[in-house]
Short mmCIF file of C-alpha atoms and ligand atoms in Angstrom, two decimals:
data_model
loop_
_atom_site.label_atom_id
_atom_site.label_comp_id
_atom_site.label_asym_id
_atom_site.label_seq_id
_atom_site.Cartn_x
_atom_site.Cartn_y
_atom_site.Cartn_z
CA MET G 1 10.09 16.34 13.42
CA ARG G 2 10.51 13.27 15.63
CA ARG G 3 13.65 11.59 16.87
CA THR G 4 14.55 8.55 14.79
CA ALA G 5 16.05 5.74 16.88
CA ARG G 6 18.64 3.41 15.43
CA LEU G 7 17.74 0.01 16.89
CA ALA G 8 20.32 -2.75 17.14
CA ALA G 9 19.69 -6.15 15.55
CA GLU G 10 19.15 -7.99 18.84
CA ASP G 11 16.17 -8.98 21.00
CA ALA G 12 15.64 -5.59 22.70
CA GLY G 13 15.80 -3.75 19.37
CA LEU G 14 13.38 -6.18 17.77
CA MET G 15 10.88 -5.94 20.63
CA GLU G 16 11.05 -2.14 20.52
CA ALA G 17 10.53 -2.16 16.73
CA ALA G 18 7.51 -4.47 17.07
CA ALA G 19 6.05 -2.31 19.84
CA ILE G 20 6.37 0.83 17.69
CA LEU G 21 4.63 -0.89 14.78
CA LYS G 22 1.82 -2.15 17.00
CA ARG G 23 1.10 1.34 18.30
CA GLY G 24 0.89 2.75 14.78
CA GLY G 25 4.44 4.08 14.32
CA LEU G 26 6.88 3.81 11.42
CA VAL G 27 9.90 1.50 11.46
CA ALA G 28 12.36 0.94 8.61
CA PHE G 29 13.71 -2.61 8.54
CA PRO G 30 15.99 -4.69 6.35
CA THR G 31 14.67 -7.29 3.95
CA GLU G 32 16.83 -9.39 1.64
CA THR G 33 16.04 -6.93 -1.20
CA VAL G 34 16.08 -3.38 0.18
CA TYR G 35 15.09 -1.66 3.44
CA GLY G 36 11.34 -1.29 3.75
CA LEU G 37 9.48 1.51 5.54
CA GLY G 38 7.04 -0.47 7.65
CA ALA G 39 3.68 0.31 9.24
CA ASP G 40 0.89 -1.88 10.59
CA ALA G 41 -0.97 -2.70 7.33
CA THR G 42 -4.27 -3.07 9.20
CA ASN G 43 -4.07 0.51 10.57
CA ALA G 44 -4.95 3.00 7.82
CA GLU G 45 -3.64 6.01 9.77
CA ALA G 46 -0.30 4.29 10.25
CA VAL G 47 -0.21 3.51 6.53
CA ALA G 48 -1.00 7.17 5.76
CA GLY G 49 2.12 7.97 7.79
CA ILE G 50 4.23 6.04 5.25
CA TYR G 51 3.03 8.29 2.42
CA ALA G 52 3.59 11.40 4.53
CA ALA G 53 7.16 10.36 5.45
CA LYS G 54 8.06 9.45 1.87
CA GLU G 55 6.34 12.55 0.46
CA ARG G 56 4.82 10.30 -2.18
CA PRO G 57 2.49 12.38 -4.35
CA SER G 58 0.15 9.46 -5.13
CA PHE G 59 -1.17 6.33 -3.44
CA ASN G 60 0.21 3.14 -4.98
CA PRO G 61 -0.82 -0.20 -3.57
CA LEU G 62 1.79 -1.36 -1.05
CA ILE G 63 3.23 -4.80 -0.41
CA SER G 64 2.06 -6.37 2.87
CA HIS G 65 4.78 -8.46 4.48
CA VAL G 66 3.89 -11.53 6.53
CA ASP G 67 5.92 -14.23 8.29
CA SER G 68 4.46 -17.33 6.64
CA PHE G 69 2.32 -18.72 3.85
CA ASP G 70 -0.37 -19.48 6.45
CA ALA G 71 -0.44 -15.80 7.45
CA ALA G 72 -0.58 -14.83 3.76
CA ARG G 73 -3.60 -17.07 3.17
CA ILE G 74 -5.59 -15.13 5.76
CA GLN G 75 -5.10 -12.00 3.61
CA GLY G 76 -5.28 -13.32 0.05
CA ALA G 77 -6.94 -16.03 -2.02
CA PHE G 78 -4.30 -18.29 -3.58
CA ASP G 79 -5.17 -20.26 -6.69
CA GLU G 80 -3.13 -23.29 -7.79
CA THR G 81 -0.48 -21.18 -9.55
CA ALA G 82 -0.09 -18.73 -6.68
CA ARG G 83 0.23 -21.59 -4.20
CA LYS G 84 2.93 -23.22 -6.34
CA LEU G 85 4.89 -19.97 -6.55
CA ALA G 86 4.58 -19.32 -2.81
CA GLU G 87 5.77 -22.83 -1.98
CA ALA G 88 8.75 -22.57 -4.34
CA PHE G 89 9.95 -19.01 -3.67
CA TRP G 90 8.86 -18.06 -0.13
CA PRO G 91 10.49 -16.95 1.98
CA GLY G 92 12.24 -14.80 -0.64
CA PRO G 93 12.16 -11.84 -3.04
CA LEU G 94 8.82 -12.62 -4.69
CA THR G 95 5.61 -10.61 -4.24
CA LEU G 96 2.31 -12.20 -5.22
CA VAL G 97 -0.69 -10.05 -6.07
CA VAL G 98 -3.81 -12.11 -5.39
CA PRO G 99 -7.52 -11.40 -4.80
CA VAL G 100 -8.35 -10.32 -1.23
CA ALA G 101 -9.64 -13.08 1.00
CA SER G 102 -12.87 -12.60 2.98
CA THR G 103 -10.67 -12.67 6.11
CA CYS G 104 -8.35 -9.90 4.81
CA THR G 105 -7.37 -7.33 7.46
CA VAL G 106 -5.07 -5.20 5.27
CA SER G 107 -6.52 -1.65 5.14
CA ASP G 108 -8.08 -0.18 1.98
CA LEU G 109 -5.37 2.47 1.93
CA ALA G 110 -2.53 -0.11 1.84
CA ARG G 111 -4.34 -1.75 -1.10
CA ALA G 112 -5.09 1.64 -2.73
CA GLY G 113 -8.73 0.60 -2.71
CA LEU G 114 -8.16 -2.46 -4.93
CA ASP G 115 -9.81 -5.85 -4.47
CA SER G 116 -6.37 -7.47 -4.64
CA VAL G 117 -3.50 -7.52 -2.18
CA GLY G 118 0.29 -7.67 -2.69
CA LEU G 119 1.88 -10.19 -0.30
CA ARG G 120 5.43 -11.23 0.42
CA VAL G 121 7.20 -13.46 2.95
CA PRO G 122 10.75 -12.05 3.18
CA SER G 123 13.67 -14.36 3.90
CA HIS G 124 15.84 -11.87 5.84
CA PRO G 125 16.09 -13.26 9.40
CA LEU G 126 15.52 -9.84 11.03
CA ALA G 127 12.50 -9.12 8.83
CA HIS G 128 11.14 -12.54 9.66
CA ALA G 129 11.68 -12.08 13.41
CA LEU G 130 10.10 -8.61 13.31
CA LEU G 131 7.01 -9.86 11.46
CA LYS G 132 6.67 -12.73 13.90
CA ALA G 133 6.93 -10.41 16.90
CA THR G 134 4.48 -7.93 15.37
CA GLY G 135 1.95 -10.64 14.60
CA ARG G 136 0.20 -8.71 11.84
CA PRO G 137 0.83 -7.80 8.19
CA VAL G 138 3.33 -4.96 7.77
CA ALA G 139 2.95 -2.67 4.75
CA ALA G 140 6.31 -1.51 3.47
CA PRO G 141 7.48 0.29 0.35
CA SER G 142 11.19 0.93 -0.03
CA ALA G 143 12.44 3.21 2.77
CA ASN G 144 13.46 6.19 0.65
CA ARG G 145 11.89 9.55 -0.06
CA SER G 146 9.87 9.65 -3.23
CA GLY G 147 12.09 9.98 -6.29
CA ARG G 148 15.29 8.77 -4.56
CA VAL G 149 16.95 5.38 -4.91
CA SER G 150 16.01 2.42 -2.74
CA PRO G 151 18.13 2.09 0.43
CA THR G 152 20.31 -0.96 1.01
CA ASP G 153 21.68 0.00 4.45
CA ALA G 154 20.54 1.87 7.57
CA ASP G 155 22.63 4.95 6.73
CA HIS G 156 20.84 5.36 3.40
CA VAL G 157 17.53 5.18 5.27
CA LEU G 158 18.60 7.84 7.78
CA GLY G 159 19.99 10.02 4.98
CA ASP G 160 16.48 10.23 3.52
CA LEU G 161 14.15 9.81 6.49
CA ASP G 162 15.94 10.87 9.70
CA GLY G 163 13.47 12.87 11.79
CA ARG G 164 10.51 11.63 9.73
CA ILE G 165 10.14 8.06 11.09
CA ASP G 166 10.29 6.50 14.56
CA ALA G 167 13.11 4.04 14.09
CA VAL G 168 15.34 2.06 11.79
CA LEU G 169 16.23 -1.51 12.67
CA ASP G 170 19.89 -1.72 11.68
CA GLY G 171 20.70 -5.04 10.05
CA GLY G 172 23.66 -3.89 7.97
CA ALA G 173 23.68 -4.08 4.17
CA THR G 174 20.98 -6.03 2.32
CA ASP G 175 22.19 -8.59 -0.17
CA VAL G 176 19.84 -8.71 -3.17
CA GLY G 177 19.83 -4.93 -3.60
CA VAL G 178 16.94 -4.87 -6.09
CA GLU G 179 13.27 -5.07 -5.21
CA SER G 180 11.17 -8.21 -5.27
CA THR G 181 9.75 -9.68 -8.46
CA ILE G 182 6.00 -9.02 -8.59
CA VAL G 183 3.65 -11.60 -10.14
CA ALA G 184 -0.14 -11.16 -10.27
CA CYS G 185 -2.27 -14.30 -9.99
CA LEU G 186 -5.76 -12.89 -10.40
CA GLY G 187 -7.57 -15.71 -12.13
CA GLY G 188 -6.20 -15.55 -15.67
CA MET G 189 -2.63 -16.28 -16.69
CA PRO G 190 -0.01 -15.22 -14.14
CA ARG G 191 1.45 -11.82 -15.10
CA LEU G 192 4.85 -10.34 -14.38
CA LEU G 193 4.19 -6.82 -13.02
CA ARG G 194 7.80 -6.03 -12.09
CA PRO G 195 11.07 -7.89 -12.65
CA GLY G 196 13.17 -8.22 -9.49
CA GLY G 197 15.06 -10.52 -7.15
CA VAL G 198 13.62 -13.80 -8.46
CA PRO G 199 14.54 -14.19 -12.17
CA SER G 200 11.45 -14.59 -14.36
CA GLU G 201 13.14 -17.61 -16.03
CA ALA G 202 13.04 -19.42 -12.68
CA ILE G 203 9.31 -18.72 -12.38
CA GLU G 204 8.67 -19.80 -15.97
CA ALA G 205 10.68 -23.00 -15.44
CA LEU G 206 8.60 -23.87 -12.38
CA LEU G 207 5.27 -23.16 -14.10
CA GLY G 208 6.34 -24.72 -17.40
CA ARG G 209 5.11 -21.72 -19.39
CA ARG G 210 5.91 -18.10 -20.27
CA LEU G 211 4.65 -15.30 -18.05
CA GLU G 212 2.39 -12.64 -19.50
CA ILE G 213 4.09 -9.27 -19.10
CA GLY G 214 2.50 -6.30 -17.34
CA SER G 215 -0.96 -5.56 -16.05
CA GLU G 216 -3.79 -5.83 -18.54
CA GLY G 217 -4.25 -2.60 -20.47
CA ALA G 218 -1.36 -0.74 -18.82
CA LYS G 219 0.48 1.74 -21.06
CA ASN G 220 3.92 1.00 -19.71
CA PRO G 221 3.49 -2.50 -18.36
CA VAL G 222 6.55 -3.07 -16.20
CA ALA G 223 6.67 0.30 -14.43
CA PRO G 224 5.07 0.03 -11.00
CA GLY G 225 2.45 2.64 -10.33
CA MET G 226 1.32 2.60 -13.97
CA LEU G 227 -1.37 -0.01 -13.37
CA ALA G 228 -4.61 0.17 -15.31
CA SER G 229 -6.45 -1.36 -12.36
CA HIS G 230 -6.96 1.78 -10.29
CA TYR G 231 -9.90 1.67 -7.95
CA ALA G 232 -12.86 3.53 -9.45
CA PRO G 233 -16.25 3.85 -7.77
CA ARG G 234 -19.36 2.92 -9.74
CA ALA G 235 -20.92 6.34 -9.07
CA GLN G 236 -19.84 9.51 -10.86
CA VAL G 237 -17.49 11.65 -8.77
CA ARG G 238 -17.96 15.43 -8.80
CA LEU G 239 -14.91 17.27 -7.45
CA ASN G 240 -14.55 20.60 -5.64
CA ALA G 241 -18.24 20.69 -4.84
CA THR G 242 -19.37 23.88 -3.15
CA GLU G 243 -22.93 22.62 -2.65
CA ILE G 244 -24.63 19.23 -2.51
CA ARG G 245 -27.33 18.74 -5.15
CA PRO G 246 -30.49 16.69 -4.57
CA GLY G 247 -29.86 12.94 -4.69
CA GLU G 248 -26.09 13.18 -4.27
CA ALA G 249 -23.91 11.60 -1.59
CA ALA G 250 -21.40 13.95 0.08
CA LEU G 251 -17.75 13.35 0.87
CA LEU G 252 -16.81 16.25 3.13
CA PHE G 253 -13.54 17.64 4.41
CA GLY G 254 -13.17 19.97 7.39
CA ALA G 255 -15.70 21.43 9.80
CA ALA G 256 -17.58 23.76 7.46
CA PRO G 257 -20.80 22.13 6.19
CA LEU G 258 -21.56 22.38 2.47
CA GLN G 259 -24.84 23.93 1.38
CA GLY G 260 -27.41 21.16 0.96
CA SER G 261 -25.37 18.52 2.78
CA ALA G 262 -28.12 18.01 5.37
CA GLN G 263 -30.27 16.59 2.51
CA ALA G 264 -27.50 14.35 1.13
CA LYS G 265 -28.45 10.69 0.55
CA ALA G 266 -25.37 9.74 2.56
CA GLN G 267 -22.47 11.73 3.91
CA LEU G 268 -19.08 11.07 5.43
CA ASN G 269 -16.35 13.46 6.52
CA LEU G 270 -12.77 12.56 5.55
CA SER G 271 -11.52 14.65 8.48
CA GLU G 272 -13.58 17.04 10.60
CA ASN G 273 -10.32 18.64 11.76
CA GLY G 274 -9.07 19.15 8.22
CA ASP G 275 -6.14 16.80 8.80
CA PRO G 276 -4.87 15.42 5.46
CA LYS G 277 -3.34 12.34 7.12
CA GLU G 278 -6.63 11.36 8.72
CA ALA G 279 -8.36 12.08 5.40
CA ALA G 280 -5.94 9.79 3.54
CA ALA G 281 -6.64 6.99 6.00
CA HIS G 282 -10.38 7.26 5.28
CA LEU G 283 -10.32 7.99 1.55
CA PHE G 284 -10.83 4.59 -0.08
CA SER G 285 -13.12 3.07 2.55
CA TYR G 286 -15.37 6.17 2.57
CA LEU G 287 -15.58 6.24 -1.23
CA ARG G 288 -16.65 2.59 -1.11
CA ARG G 289 -19.25 3.23 1.58
CA LEU G 290 -20.77 6.18 -0.28
CA ASP G 291 -20.72 4.17 -3.52
CA ALA G 292 -22.56 1.35 -1.73
CA SER G 293 -25.39 3.76 -0.85
CA GLY G 294 -26.42 3.44 -4.51
CA VAL G 295 -26.29 7.14 -5.47
CA GLU G 296 -25.51 8.26 -9.03
CA THR G 297 -23.06 10.96 -7.94
CA ILE G 298 -20.68 11.44 -5.05
CA ALA G 299 -19.94 15.15 -4.54
CA VAL G 300 -16.55 15.80 -2.97
CA ALA G 301 -15.67 18.94 -1.04
CA PRO G 302 -12.39 20.67 -1.99
CA VAL G 303 -9.30 19.15 -0.32
CA PRO G 304 -6.30 21.51 -0.01
CA GLU G 305 -3.14 20.45 -1.88
CA THR G 306 -0.98 20.52 1.27
CA GLY G 307 0.84 17.44 2.61
CA LEU G 308 -1.04 14.27 1.70
CA GLY G 309 -3.68 16.45 0.03
CA GLU G 310 -1.68 16.14 -3.19
CA ALA G 311 -1.98 12.34 -3.18
CA ILE G 312 -5.63 12.49 -2.12
CA ASN G 313 -6.45 14.86 -4.98
CA ASP G 314 -4.51 12.69 -7.43
CA ARG G 315 -6.69 9.72 -6.53
CA LEU G 316 -9.90 11.75 -6.51
CA ARG G 317 -9.12 13.09 -10.00
CA ARG G 318 -8.59 9.52 -11.26
CA ALA G 319 -11.85 8.42 -9.66
CA ALA G 320 -13.63 11.34 -11.33
CA ALA G 321 -12.03 10.77 -14.75
CA GLU G 322 -12.10 7.00 -15.19
CA ARG G 323 -15.22 6.11 -17.18
O1 LIG S 1 11.55 -5.77 -2.43
C1 LIG S 1 10.50 -5.14 -2.33
O2 LIG S 1 9.49 -5.46 -2.96
C2 LIG S 1 10.47 -3.94 -1.38
C3 LIG S 1 10.70 -4.50 0.03
C4 LIG S 1 10.62 -3.44 1.08
O3 LIG S 1 9.80 -5.56 0.27
N1 LIG S 1 9.25 -3.21 -1.47
C5 LIG S 1 8.91 -2.44 -2.57
O4 LIG S 1 7.69 -1.78 -2.45
O5 LIG S 1 9.60 -2.36 -3.55
P1 LIG S 1 7.21 -0.62 -3.45
O6 LIG S 1 6.10 0.09 -2.75
O7 LIG S 1 8.35 0.21 -3.91
O8 LIG S 1 6.58 -1.38 -4.67
C6 LIG S 1 5.34 -2.01 -4.52
C7 LIG S 1 4.68 -2.22 -5.86
C8 LIG S 1 3.67 -1.16 -6.22
O9 LIG S 1 4.22 -0.08 -6.93
C9 LIG S 1 2.71 -1.91 -7.10
O10 LIG S 1 3.13 -1.85 -8.43
C10 LIG S 1 2.82 -3.35 -6.61
O11 LIG S 1 3.86 -3.40 -5.72
N2 LIG S 1 1.60 -3.80 -5.93
C11 LIG S 1 1.36 -3.98 -4.61
N3 LIG S 1 0.10 -4.37 -4.39
C12 LIG S 1 -0.50 -4.46 -5.59
C13 LIG S 1 -1.82 -4.78 -6.03
N4 LIG S 1 -2.78 -5.11 -5.19
N5 LIG S 1 -2.05 -4.75 -7.35
C14 LIG S 1 -1.08 -4.41 -8.23
N6 LIG S 1 0.17 -4.08 -7.87
C15 LIG S 1 0.46 -4.10 -6.59
MG1 LIG S 2 10.28 1.91 -4.28
#
């Protein structure tokens, strides 16, 4: 339990909110759509804190909020269509999913390990001022506990998250009330991943063509979190390993060594202390590093189902199953 401060929408409150974000804390803040639960997107442990506070049982890619198109272009690669959409609808309730740029600083965890990044420049003056003062991308899902409705004022946020986050920046009621429209521009035709604050007709009118609906191959295209494009390593993933077999890479958890791990081709420990939050922060980047070692199989030590362990195991099971 921590004390959640209610910060006023004035300079001192803004500076305090930015300082909390910069040191890795959690701050809920108003956008024109709904209140977001923000963390420094470049700090994986801070991002893990979002999932812990929301009690989200799985890692979805998060939207990284920035204060300008120029800041967005450091994180993502904008093709002609994406640039057109950004120029027409930013700042505003539109999220663009684009390939990561080589200069991207958004953590693997905020991107759920994907090679794409969700970016948005909100138009709410407080959100804009906060992002400017923070000077880095801020990852923020809606500031509610998992399974509850999205909050449109500071009281809703406190009702769900009081004692679980550092502060809420109180900017009164938000005006759009529904989340941002999400459009993916990943090389092919632009695709509508989620309807929201910018009507899809307005986007289609600007582009002069219909939007494809949903992510390619998704079962239920418009539902967020149902994306077919989950990160999957190239190597096979063997779960709940109690020993490391010859030729395998080892993804460990906790202090106890696994039998055979000294001979592993490569090994990394998600958290020596057995801390699920630290493990979540490392999960995607460690999987990538072990995958890059060129092994055929990554053996993963058991991770307990407590706290973020549930979300970690959800992702590990997907990585093990997707072939
Ligand atoms: O209005 C909004 O969009 C609010 C405010 C706070 O900005 N945020 C919000 O975030 O609704 P959230 O986490 O509830 O929804 C984010 C959704 C994810 O579920 C996912 O579908 C999509 O954005 N998304 C983000 N990055 C993505 C990526 N790289 N690839 C595919 N989808 C992505
Ligand atoms: Mg939400």
